[in-house]
Short mmCIF file of C-alpha atoms in Angstrom, two decimals:
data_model
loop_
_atom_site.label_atom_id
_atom_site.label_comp_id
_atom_site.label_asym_id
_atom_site.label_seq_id
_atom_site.Cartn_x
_atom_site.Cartn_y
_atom_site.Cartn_z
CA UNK A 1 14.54 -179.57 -241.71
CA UNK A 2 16.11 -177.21 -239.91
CA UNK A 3 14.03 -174.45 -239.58
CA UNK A 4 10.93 -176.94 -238.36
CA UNK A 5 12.94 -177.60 -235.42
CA UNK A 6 14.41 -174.93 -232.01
CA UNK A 7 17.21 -173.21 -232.85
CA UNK A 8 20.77 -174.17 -231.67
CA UNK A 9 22.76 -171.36 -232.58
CA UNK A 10 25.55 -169.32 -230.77
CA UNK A 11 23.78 -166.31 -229.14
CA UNK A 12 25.71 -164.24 -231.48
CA UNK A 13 24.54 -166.28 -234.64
CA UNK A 14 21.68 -163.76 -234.37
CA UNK A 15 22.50 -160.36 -235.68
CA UNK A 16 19.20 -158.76 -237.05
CA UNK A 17 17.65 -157.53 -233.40
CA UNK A 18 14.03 -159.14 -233.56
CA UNK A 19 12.17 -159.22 -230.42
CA UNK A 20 12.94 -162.61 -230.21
CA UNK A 21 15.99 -163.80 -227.95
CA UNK A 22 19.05 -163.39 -229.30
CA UNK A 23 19.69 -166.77 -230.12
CA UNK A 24 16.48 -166.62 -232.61
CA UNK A 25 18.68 -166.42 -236.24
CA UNK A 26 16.86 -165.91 -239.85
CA UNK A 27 17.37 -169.88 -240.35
CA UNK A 28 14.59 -170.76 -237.36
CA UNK A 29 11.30 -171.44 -238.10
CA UNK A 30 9.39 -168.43 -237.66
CA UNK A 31 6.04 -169.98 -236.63
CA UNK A 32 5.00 -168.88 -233.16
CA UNK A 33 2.23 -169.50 -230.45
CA UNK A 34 1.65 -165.95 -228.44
CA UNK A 35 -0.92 -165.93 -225.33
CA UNK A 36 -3.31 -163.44 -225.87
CA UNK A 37 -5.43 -161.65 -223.50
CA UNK A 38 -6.84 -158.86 -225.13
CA UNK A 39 -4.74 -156.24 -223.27
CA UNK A 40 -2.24 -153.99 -224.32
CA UNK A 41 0.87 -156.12 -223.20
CA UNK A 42 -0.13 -159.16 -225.65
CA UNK A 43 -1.41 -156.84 -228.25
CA UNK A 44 2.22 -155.35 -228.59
CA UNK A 45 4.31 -158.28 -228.52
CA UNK A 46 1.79 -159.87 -231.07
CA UNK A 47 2.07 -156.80 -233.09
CA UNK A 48 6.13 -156.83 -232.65
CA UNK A 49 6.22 -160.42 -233.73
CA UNK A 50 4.09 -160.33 -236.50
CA UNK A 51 6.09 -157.21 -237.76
CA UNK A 52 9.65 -158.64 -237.31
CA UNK A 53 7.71 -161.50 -240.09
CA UNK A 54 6.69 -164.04 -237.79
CA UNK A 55 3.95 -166.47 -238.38
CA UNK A 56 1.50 -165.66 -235.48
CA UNK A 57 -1.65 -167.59 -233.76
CA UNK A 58 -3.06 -166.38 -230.71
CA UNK A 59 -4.29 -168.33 -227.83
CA UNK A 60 -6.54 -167.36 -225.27
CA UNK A 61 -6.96 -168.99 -221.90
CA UNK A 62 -10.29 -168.97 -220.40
CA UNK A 63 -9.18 -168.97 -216.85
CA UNK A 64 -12.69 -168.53 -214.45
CA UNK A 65 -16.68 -168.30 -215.27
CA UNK A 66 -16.35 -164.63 -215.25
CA UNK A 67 -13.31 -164.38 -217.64
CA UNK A 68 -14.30 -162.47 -220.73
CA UNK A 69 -10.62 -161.85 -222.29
CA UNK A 70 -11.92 -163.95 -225.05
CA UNK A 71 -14.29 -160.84 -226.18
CA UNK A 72 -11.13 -158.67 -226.42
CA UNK A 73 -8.94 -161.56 -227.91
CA UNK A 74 -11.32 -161.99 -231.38
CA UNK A 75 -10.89 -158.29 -231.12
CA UNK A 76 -7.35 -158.55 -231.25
CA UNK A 77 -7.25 -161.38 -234.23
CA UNK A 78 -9.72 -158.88 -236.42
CA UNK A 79 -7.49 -156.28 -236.13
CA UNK A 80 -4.24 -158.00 -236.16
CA UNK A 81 -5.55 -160.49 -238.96
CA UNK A 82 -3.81 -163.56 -237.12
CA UNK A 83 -5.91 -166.69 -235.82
CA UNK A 84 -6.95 -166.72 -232.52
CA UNK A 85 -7.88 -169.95 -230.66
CA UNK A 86 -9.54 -170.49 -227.44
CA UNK A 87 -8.80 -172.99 -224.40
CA UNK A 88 -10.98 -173.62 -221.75
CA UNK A 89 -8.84 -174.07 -218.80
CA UNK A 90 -11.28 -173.71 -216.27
CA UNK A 91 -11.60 -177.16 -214.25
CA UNK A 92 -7.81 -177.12 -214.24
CA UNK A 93 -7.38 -173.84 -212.99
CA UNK A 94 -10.05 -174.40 -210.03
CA UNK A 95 -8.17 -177.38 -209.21
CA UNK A 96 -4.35 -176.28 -209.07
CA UNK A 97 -4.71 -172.11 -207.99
CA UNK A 98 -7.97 -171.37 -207.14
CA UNK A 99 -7.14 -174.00 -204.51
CA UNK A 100 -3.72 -173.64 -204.18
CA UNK A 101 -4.84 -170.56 -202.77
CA UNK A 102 -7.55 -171.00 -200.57
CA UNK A 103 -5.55 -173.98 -198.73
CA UNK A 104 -2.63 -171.55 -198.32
CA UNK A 105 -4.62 -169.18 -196.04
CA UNK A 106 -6.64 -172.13 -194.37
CA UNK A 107 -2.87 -172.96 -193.37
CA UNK A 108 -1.80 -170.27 -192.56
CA UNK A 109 0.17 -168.83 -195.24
CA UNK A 110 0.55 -166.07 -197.53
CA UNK A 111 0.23 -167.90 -201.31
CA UNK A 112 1.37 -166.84 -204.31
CA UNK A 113 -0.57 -167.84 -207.19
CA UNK A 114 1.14 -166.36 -209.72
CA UNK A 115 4.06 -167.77 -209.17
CA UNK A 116 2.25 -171.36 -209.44
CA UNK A 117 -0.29 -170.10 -212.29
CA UNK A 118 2.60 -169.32 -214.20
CA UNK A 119 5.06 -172.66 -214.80
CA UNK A 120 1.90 -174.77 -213.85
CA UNK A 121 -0.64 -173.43 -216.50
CA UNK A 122 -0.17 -170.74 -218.17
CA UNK A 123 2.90 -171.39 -219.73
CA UNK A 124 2.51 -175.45 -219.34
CA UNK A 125 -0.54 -175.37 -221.42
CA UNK A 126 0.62 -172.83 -224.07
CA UNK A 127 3.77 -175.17 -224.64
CA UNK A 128 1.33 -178.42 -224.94
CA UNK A 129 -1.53 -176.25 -227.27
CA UNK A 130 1.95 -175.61 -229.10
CA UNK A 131 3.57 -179.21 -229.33
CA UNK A 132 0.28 -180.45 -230.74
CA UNK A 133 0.41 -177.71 -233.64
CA UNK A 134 3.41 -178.54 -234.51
CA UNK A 135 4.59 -174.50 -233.54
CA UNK A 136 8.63 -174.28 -232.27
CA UNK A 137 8.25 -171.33 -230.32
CA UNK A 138 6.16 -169.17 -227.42
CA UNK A 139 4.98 -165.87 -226.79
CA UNK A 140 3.40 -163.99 -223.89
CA UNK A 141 3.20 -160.41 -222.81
CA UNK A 142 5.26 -160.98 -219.59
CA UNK A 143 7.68 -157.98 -218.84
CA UNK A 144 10.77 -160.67 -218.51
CA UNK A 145 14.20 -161.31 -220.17
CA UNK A 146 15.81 -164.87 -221.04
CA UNK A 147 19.42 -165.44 -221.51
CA UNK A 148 21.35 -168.12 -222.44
CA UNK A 149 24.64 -169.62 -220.60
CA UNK A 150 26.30 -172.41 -222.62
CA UNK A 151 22.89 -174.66 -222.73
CA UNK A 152 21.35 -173.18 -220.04
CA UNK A 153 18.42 -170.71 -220.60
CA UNK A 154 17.61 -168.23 -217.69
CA UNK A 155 15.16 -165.79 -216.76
CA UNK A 156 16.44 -162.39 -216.52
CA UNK A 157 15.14 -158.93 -215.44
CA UNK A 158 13.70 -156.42 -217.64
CA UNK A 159 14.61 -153.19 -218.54
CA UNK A 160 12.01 -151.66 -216.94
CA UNK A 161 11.83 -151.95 -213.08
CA UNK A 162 8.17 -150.91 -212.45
CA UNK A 163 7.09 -153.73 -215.05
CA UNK A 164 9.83 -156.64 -213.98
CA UNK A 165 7.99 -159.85 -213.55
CA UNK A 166 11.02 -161.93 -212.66
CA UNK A 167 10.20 -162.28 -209.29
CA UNK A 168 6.90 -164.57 -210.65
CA UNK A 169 8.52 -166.89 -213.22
CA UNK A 170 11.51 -168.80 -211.53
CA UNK A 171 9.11 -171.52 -211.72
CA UNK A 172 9.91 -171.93 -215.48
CA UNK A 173 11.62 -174.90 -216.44
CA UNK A 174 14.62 -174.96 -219.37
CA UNK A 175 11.83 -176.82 -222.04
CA UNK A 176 10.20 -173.56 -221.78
CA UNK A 177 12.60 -170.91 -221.21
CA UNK A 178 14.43 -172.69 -224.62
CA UNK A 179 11.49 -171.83 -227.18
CA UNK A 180 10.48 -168.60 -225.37
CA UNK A 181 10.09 -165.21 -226.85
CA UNK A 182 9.52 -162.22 -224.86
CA UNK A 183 9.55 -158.85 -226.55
CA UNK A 184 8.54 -156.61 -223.69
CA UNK A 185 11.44 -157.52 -221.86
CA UNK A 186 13.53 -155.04 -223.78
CA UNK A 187 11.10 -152.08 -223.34
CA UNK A 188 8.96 -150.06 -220.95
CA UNK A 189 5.72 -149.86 -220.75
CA UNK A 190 5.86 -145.92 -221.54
CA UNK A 191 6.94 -147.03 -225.18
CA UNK A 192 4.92 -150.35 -225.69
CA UNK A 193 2.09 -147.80 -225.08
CA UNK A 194 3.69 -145.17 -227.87
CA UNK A 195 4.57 -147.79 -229.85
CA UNK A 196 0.80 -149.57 -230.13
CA UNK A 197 -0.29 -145.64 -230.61
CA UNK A 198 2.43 -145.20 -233.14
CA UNK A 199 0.91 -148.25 -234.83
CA UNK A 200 -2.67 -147.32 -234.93
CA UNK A 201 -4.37 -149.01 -232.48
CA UNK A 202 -4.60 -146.97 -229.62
CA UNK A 203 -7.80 -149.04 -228.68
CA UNK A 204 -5.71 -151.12 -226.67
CA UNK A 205 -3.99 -148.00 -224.66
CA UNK A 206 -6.88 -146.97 -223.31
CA UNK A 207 -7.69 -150.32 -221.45
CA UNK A 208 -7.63 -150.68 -218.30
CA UNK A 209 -4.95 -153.28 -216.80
CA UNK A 210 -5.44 -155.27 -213.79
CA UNK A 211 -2.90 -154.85 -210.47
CA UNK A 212 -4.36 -157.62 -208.19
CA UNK A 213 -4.64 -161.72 -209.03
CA UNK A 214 -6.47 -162.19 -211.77
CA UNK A 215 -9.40 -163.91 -210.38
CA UNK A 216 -9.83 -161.47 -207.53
CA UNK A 217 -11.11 -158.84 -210.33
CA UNK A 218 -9.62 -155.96 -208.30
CA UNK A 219 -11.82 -157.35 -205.28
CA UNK A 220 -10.52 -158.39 -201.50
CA UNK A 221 -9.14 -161.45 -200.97
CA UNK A 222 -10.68 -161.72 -197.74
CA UNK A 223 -13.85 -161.65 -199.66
CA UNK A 224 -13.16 -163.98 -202.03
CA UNK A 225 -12.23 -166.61 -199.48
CA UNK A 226 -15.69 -166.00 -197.71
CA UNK A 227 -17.02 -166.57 -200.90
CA UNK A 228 -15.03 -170.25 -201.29
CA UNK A 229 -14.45 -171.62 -198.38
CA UNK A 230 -17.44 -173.15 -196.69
CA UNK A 231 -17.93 -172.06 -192.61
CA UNK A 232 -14.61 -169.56 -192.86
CA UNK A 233 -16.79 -167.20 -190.12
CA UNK A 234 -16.32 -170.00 -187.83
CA UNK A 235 -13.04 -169.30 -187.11
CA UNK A 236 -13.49 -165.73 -186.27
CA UNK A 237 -12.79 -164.66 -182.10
CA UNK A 238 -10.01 -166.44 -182.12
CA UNK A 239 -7.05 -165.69 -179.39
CA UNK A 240 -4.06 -162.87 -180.44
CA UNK A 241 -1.43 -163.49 -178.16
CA UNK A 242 1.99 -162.28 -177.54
CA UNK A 243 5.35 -163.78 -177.52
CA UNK A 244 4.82 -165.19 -174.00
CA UNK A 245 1.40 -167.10 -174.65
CA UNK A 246 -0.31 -164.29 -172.77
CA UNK A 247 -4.01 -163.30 -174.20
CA UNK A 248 -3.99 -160.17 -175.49
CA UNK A 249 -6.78 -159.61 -177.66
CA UNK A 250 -8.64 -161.17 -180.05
CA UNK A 251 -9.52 -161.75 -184.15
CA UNK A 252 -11.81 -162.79 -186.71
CA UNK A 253 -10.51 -165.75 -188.39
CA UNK A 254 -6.45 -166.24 -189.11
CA UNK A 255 -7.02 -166.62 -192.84
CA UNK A 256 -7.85 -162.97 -192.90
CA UNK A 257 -4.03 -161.89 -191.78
CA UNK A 258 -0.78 -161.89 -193.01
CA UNK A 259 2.99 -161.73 -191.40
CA UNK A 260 3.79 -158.25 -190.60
CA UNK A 261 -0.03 -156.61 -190.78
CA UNK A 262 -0.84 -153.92 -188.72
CA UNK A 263 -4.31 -152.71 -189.50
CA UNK A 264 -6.99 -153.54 -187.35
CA UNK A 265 -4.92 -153.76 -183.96
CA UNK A 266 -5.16 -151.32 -181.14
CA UNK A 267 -2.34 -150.47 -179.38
CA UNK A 268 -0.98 -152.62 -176.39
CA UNK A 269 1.32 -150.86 -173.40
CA UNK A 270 1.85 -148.05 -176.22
CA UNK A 271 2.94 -150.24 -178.92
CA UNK A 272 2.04 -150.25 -182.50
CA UNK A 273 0.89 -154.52 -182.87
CA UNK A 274 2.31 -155.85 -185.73
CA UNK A 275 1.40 -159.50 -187.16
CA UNK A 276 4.04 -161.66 -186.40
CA UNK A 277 3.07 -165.38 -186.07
CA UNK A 278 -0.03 -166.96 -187.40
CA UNK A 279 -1.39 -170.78 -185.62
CA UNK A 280 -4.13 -172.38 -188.10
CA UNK A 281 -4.03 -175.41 -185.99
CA UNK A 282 -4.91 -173.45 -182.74
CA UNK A 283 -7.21 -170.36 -184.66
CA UNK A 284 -4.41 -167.73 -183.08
CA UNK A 285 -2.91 -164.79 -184.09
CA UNK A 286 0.71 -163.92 -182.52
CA UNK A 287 1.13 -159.44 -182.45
CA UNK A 288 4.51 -158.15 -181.13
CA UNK A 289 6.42 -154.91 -182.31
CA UNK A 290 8.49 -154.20 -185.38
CA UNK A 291 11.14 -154.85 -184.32
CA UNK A 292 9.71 -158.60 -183.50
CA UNK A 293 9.75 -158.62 -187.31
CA UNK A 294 13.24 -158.68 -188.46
CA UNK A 295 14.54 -161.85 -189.18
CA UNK A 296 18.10 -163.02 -191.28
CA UNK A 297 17.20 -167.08 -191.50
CA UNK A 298 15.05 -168.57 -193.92
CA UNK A 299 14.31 -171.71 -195.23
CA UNK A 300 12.77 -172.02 -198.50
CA UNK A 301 11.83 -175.49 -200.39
CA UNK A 302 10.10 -176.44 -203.40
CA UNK A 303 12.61 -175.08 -205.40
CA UNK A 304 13.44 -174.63 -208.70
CA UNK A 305 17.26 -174.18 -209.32
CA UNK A 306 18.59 -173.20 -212.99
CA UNK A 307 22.00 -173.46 -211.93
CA UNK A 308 22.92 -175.01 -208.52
CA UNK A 309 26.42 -174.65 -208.36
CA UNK A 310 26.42 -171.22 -209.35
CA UNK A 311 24.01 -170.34 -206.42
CA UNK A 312 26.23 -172.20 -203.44
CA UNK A 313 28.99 -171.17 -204.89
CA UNK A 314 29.34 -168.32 -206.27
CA UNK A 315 28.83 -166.00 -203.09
CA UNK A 316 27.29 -163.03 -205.34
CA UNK A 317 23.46 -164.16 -204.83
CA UNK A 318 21.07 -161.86 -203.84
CA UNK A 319 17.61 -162.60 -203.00
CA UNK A 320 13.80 -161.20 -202.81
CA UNK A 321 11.32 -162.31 -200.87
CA UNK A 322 8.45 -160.04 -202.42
CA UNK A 323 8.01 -158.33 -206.03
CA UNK A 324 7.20 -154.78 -204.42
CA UNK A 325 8.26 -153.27 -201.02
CA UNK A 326 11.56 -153.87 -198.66
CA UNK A 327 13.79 -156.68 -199.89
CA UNK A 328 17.44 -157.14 -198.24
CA UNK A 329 20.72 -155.65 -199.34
CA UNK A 330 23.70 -157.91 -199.68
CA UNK A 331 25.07 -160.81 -200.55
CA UNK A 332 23.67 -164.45 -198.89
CA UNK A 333 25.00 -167.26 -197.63
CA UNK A 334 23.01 -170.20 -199.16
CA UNK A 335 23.61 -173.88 -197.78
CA UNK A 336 21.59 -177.06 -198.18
CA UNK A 337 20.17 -178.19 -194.71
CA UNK A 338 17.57 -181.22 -194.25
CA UNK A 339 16.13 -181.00 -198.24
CA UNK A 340 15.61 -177.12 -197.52
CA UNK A 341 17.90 -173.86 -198.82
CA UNK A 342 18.99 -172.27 -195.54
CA UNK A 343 19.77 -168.76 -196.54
CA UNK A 344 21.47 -166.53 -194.37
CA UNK A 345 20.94 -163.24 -195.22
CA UNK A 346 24.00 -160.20 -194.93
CA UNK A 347 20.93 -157.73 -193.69
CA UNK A 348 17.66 -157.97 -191.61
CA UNK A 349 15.05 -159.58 -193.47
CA UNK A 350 11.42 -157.51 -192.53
CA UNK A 351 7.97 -159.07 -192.24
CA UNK A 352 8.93 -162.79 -194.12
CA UNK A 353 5.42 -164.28 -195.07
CA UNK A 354 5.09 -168.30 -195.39
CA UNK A 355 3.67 -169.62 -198.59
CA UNK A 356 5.86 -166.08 -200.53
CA UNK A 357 8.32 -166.59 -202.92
CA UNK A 358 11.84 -166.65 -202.75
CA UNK A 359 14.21 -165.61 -205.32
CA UNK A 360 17.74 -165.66 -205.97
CA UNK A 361 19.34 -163.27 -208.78
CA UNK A 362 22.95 -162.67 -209.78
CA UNK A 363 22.79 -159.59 -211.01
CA UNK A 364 19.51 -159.52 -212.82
CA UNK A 365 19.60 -163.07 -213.90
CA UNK A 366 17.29 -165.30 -211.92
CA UNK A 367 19.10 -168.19 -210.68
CA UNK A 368 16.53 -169.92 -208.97
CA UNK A 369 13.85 -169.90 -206.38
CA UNK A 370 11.73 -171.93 -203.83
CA UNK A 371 8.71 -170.93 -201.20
CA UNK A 372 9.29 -169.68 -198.31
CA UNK A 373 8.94 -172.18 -195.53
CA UNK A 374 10.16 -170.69 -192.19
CA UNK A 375 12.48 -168.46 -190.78
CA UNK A 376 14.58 -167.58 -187.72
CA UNK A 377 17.56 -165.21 -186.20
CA UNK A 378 20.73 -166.26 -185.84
CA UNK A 379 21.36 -167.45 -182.37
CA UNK A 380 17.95 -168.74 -181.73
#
C-alpha cells in the first residue's frame, strides 16, 4: 500500500505545511522514528510531529558510560505520551569516534567527530532501529534543511544561522536524506523555545544544552586524551621549530595543538608564534607568523558528493572549512587531482586544520564535502 511505503511525490504534491519536507503529502504513511535526547531540540520536533498527527516513537542512543539522556528521554515519553525505546550503542561508538578521535590527534590532526558520529551512527543506526520496525520515516532535532532536485535529496541550511548544522551532516547519504524529517530547520531556536513554552512544557527550556562534543561533557580535550591514550606525557619536550628547521623552543606533546594556535608561545624576534605545522612522526611543532597562515590550496578526500557535476561545473561553489570563525569569500575552482578535490580558493584561506571538514554549498544547499587533507599556495 501506498502509504506503508516513502513517498514519491512532486515537491509541490504537498500543500498542507507540516514540519515534514515538502515532499511529505497526506497520502504517506505517517509513522515516524524521532531521536530523542531529552533536550529541548528533540522535545520540539517530537512535539511538532506528533501535533501535525504523526505516529511518533522515540529512540534514545546511549552513547558513553556516563550518558544519562535516557533519564530525560522516559521523561520526555511521560509527558509526550509516545513510546520511547533505548539502544545501547556504546561498544560501537568507542570503536568508530571515541577512536576516530584519539588517532586523529596521535596523527596529528584536528578530527571532527561529529561530522563522522553523524552519517556513521547516529543517523545509520536510527535508519536500521527504523527498517526493522517497519517505520518509513526519521526524525532528529538537528537545526538542518533537505531539499529535493529531481531524485536527488540535499542537505540545506537553516533558517537560523547561529543554529545551522550543515556544516556537520554532508556525510549523509541519499537513503537517509530521502525519509528524513527535520522540523527545526524552518525555525530558530528563539521560537522552538516560545513555542515548547507556548505548549506547556517549559521544563525542557530551562535545560541546559551542551556546546562542546558530546563526550567531552563541557571538559578539555586535552584532558580527555590524557585520560585515553596510554603514555601521551611521553611525548611532551618535544622540538618547535621554524620554517628553516632551526630550534626555537619547545612543547609538551603535539596532540595537545592545533593549526593556527597561539596560546602558550612566547614571542620570538618580536613576533606573535602562531601554530603552523604539526610532525607526529618526529614529536615537533612548526610556529611562524600569521601571515605564515594563509593558504588558497587544499586538498580534501574522503568525500561525499551529492551532485558531482554540479560542483566541477557549475563555478558558483563556495566552501567552509569550519562551522564557526573565518571561512573564505568567493567562488572556487574545484578539480579532481590524484583521487583528491584540489580546490583553489578566490580568497586566502586562514589557519586550515588537517583531519577538519570541508564543505561545499551553492547557495545554502550543501553539495558535498570531504576532510581536509593538505594544503598549499599557489606557486609553491
Amino acid at each position: 500500500m501506498k502509504n506503508s511505503t516513502i513517498c514519491e511525490n512532486s515537491p509541490e504534491d504537498n500543500k498542507e505545511g507540516c514540519p515534514g519536507p515538502s515532499f511529505l503529502c497526506s497520502t504517506c504513511s505517517k509513522k515516524i522514528l524521532a531521536a530523542v535526547s531529552g533536550g529541548i531540540d528533540s522535545a520540539a520536533t517530537t512535539l511538532l510531529l506528533k501535533n501535525a498527527g504523526f505516529e511518533v516513537t522515540g529512540i534514545n542512543f546511549i552513547l558513553t558510560d556516563e550518558d544519562h539522556s535516557l533519564d530525560t528521554a522516559t521523561l520526555l515519553s511521560n509527558q509526550l505520551g509516545i513510546q520511547v525505546i533505548s539502544a545501547d550503542l556504546r561498544d560501537v561508538f568507542r570503536k568508530k569516534i571515541i577512536s576516530y578521535f584519539t588517532d586523529g590527534y596521535m596523527s596529528g590532526e584536528t578530527p571532527a567527530p561529529c561530522s563522522v558520529c553523524n552519517p556513521q551512527i547516529k543517523w545509520r543506526y536510527l535508519k536500521e532501529y527504523a527498517d526493522s520496525l517497519g517505520i518509513p520515516y526519521l526524525a532528529t532535532g538537528h537545526y538542518i534543511g533537505i531539499s529535493r532536485s529531481g531524485k536527488k535529496y540535499f542537505v540545506r541550511k537553516a533558517r537560523d544561522p547561529l543554529k545551522d548544522q550543515s556544516y556537520y551532516l554532508w556525510g549523509l547519504g541519499q537513503e537517509i536524506l530521502s525519509r528524513a524529517v527535520t522540523p527545526l530547520g524552518k525555525l530558530t531556536k528563539t521560537e522552538v523555545r516560545e513555542f515548547m513554552s507556548a505548549q506547556g512544557y517549559e521544563v525542557f527550556t530551562h535545560k541546559k544544552e551542551s556546546m562542546s562534543v558530546c563526550f567531552l561533557r563541557d571538559g578539555s580535550y586535552t584532558d580527555f586524551l590524557k585520560q585515553n591514550i596510554p603514555d601521551i606525557e611521553l611525548l611532551n619536550r618535544g622540538r618547535v621549530i621554524n620554517d628553516y628547521g632551526e630550534t626555537i623552543g619547545s612543547h609538551s606533546g603535539f596532540p595537545f595543538y592545533t593549526t593556527g594556535q597561539k596560546r602558550g608561545f612566547k614571542l620570538f624576534k618580536g613576533e606573535d608564534l602562531y601554530v603552523t605545522g604539526i610532525d607526529a612522526v618526529n614529536n615537533t611543532i612548526t610556529c611562524g607568523g600569521k601571515k605564515d597562515l594563509f593558504f588558497d590550496i587544499l586538498y580534501v578526500g574522503d568525500t561525499v558528493i551529492t551532485d558531482k557535476e554540479l560542483l566541477l561545473q557549475s563555478g558558483k561553489i563556495t566552501v567552509k572549512i569550519r562551522g564557526i570563525g573565518i571561512n573564505p569569500g568567493g567562488y572556487c575552482e574545484i578539480t579532481e587531482v590524484d583521487g583528491f578535490l584540489r580546490i583553489i580558493t578566490a580568497e586566502p584561506v586562514y589557519a586550515p586544520a588537517k583531519g577538519q571538514p570541508a564543505v561545499f554549498y551553492m547557495d545554502d544547499i550543501v553539495v558535498g564535502g570531504g576532510i581536509l587533507k593538505s594544503y598549499n599556495k599557489t606557486g609553491i
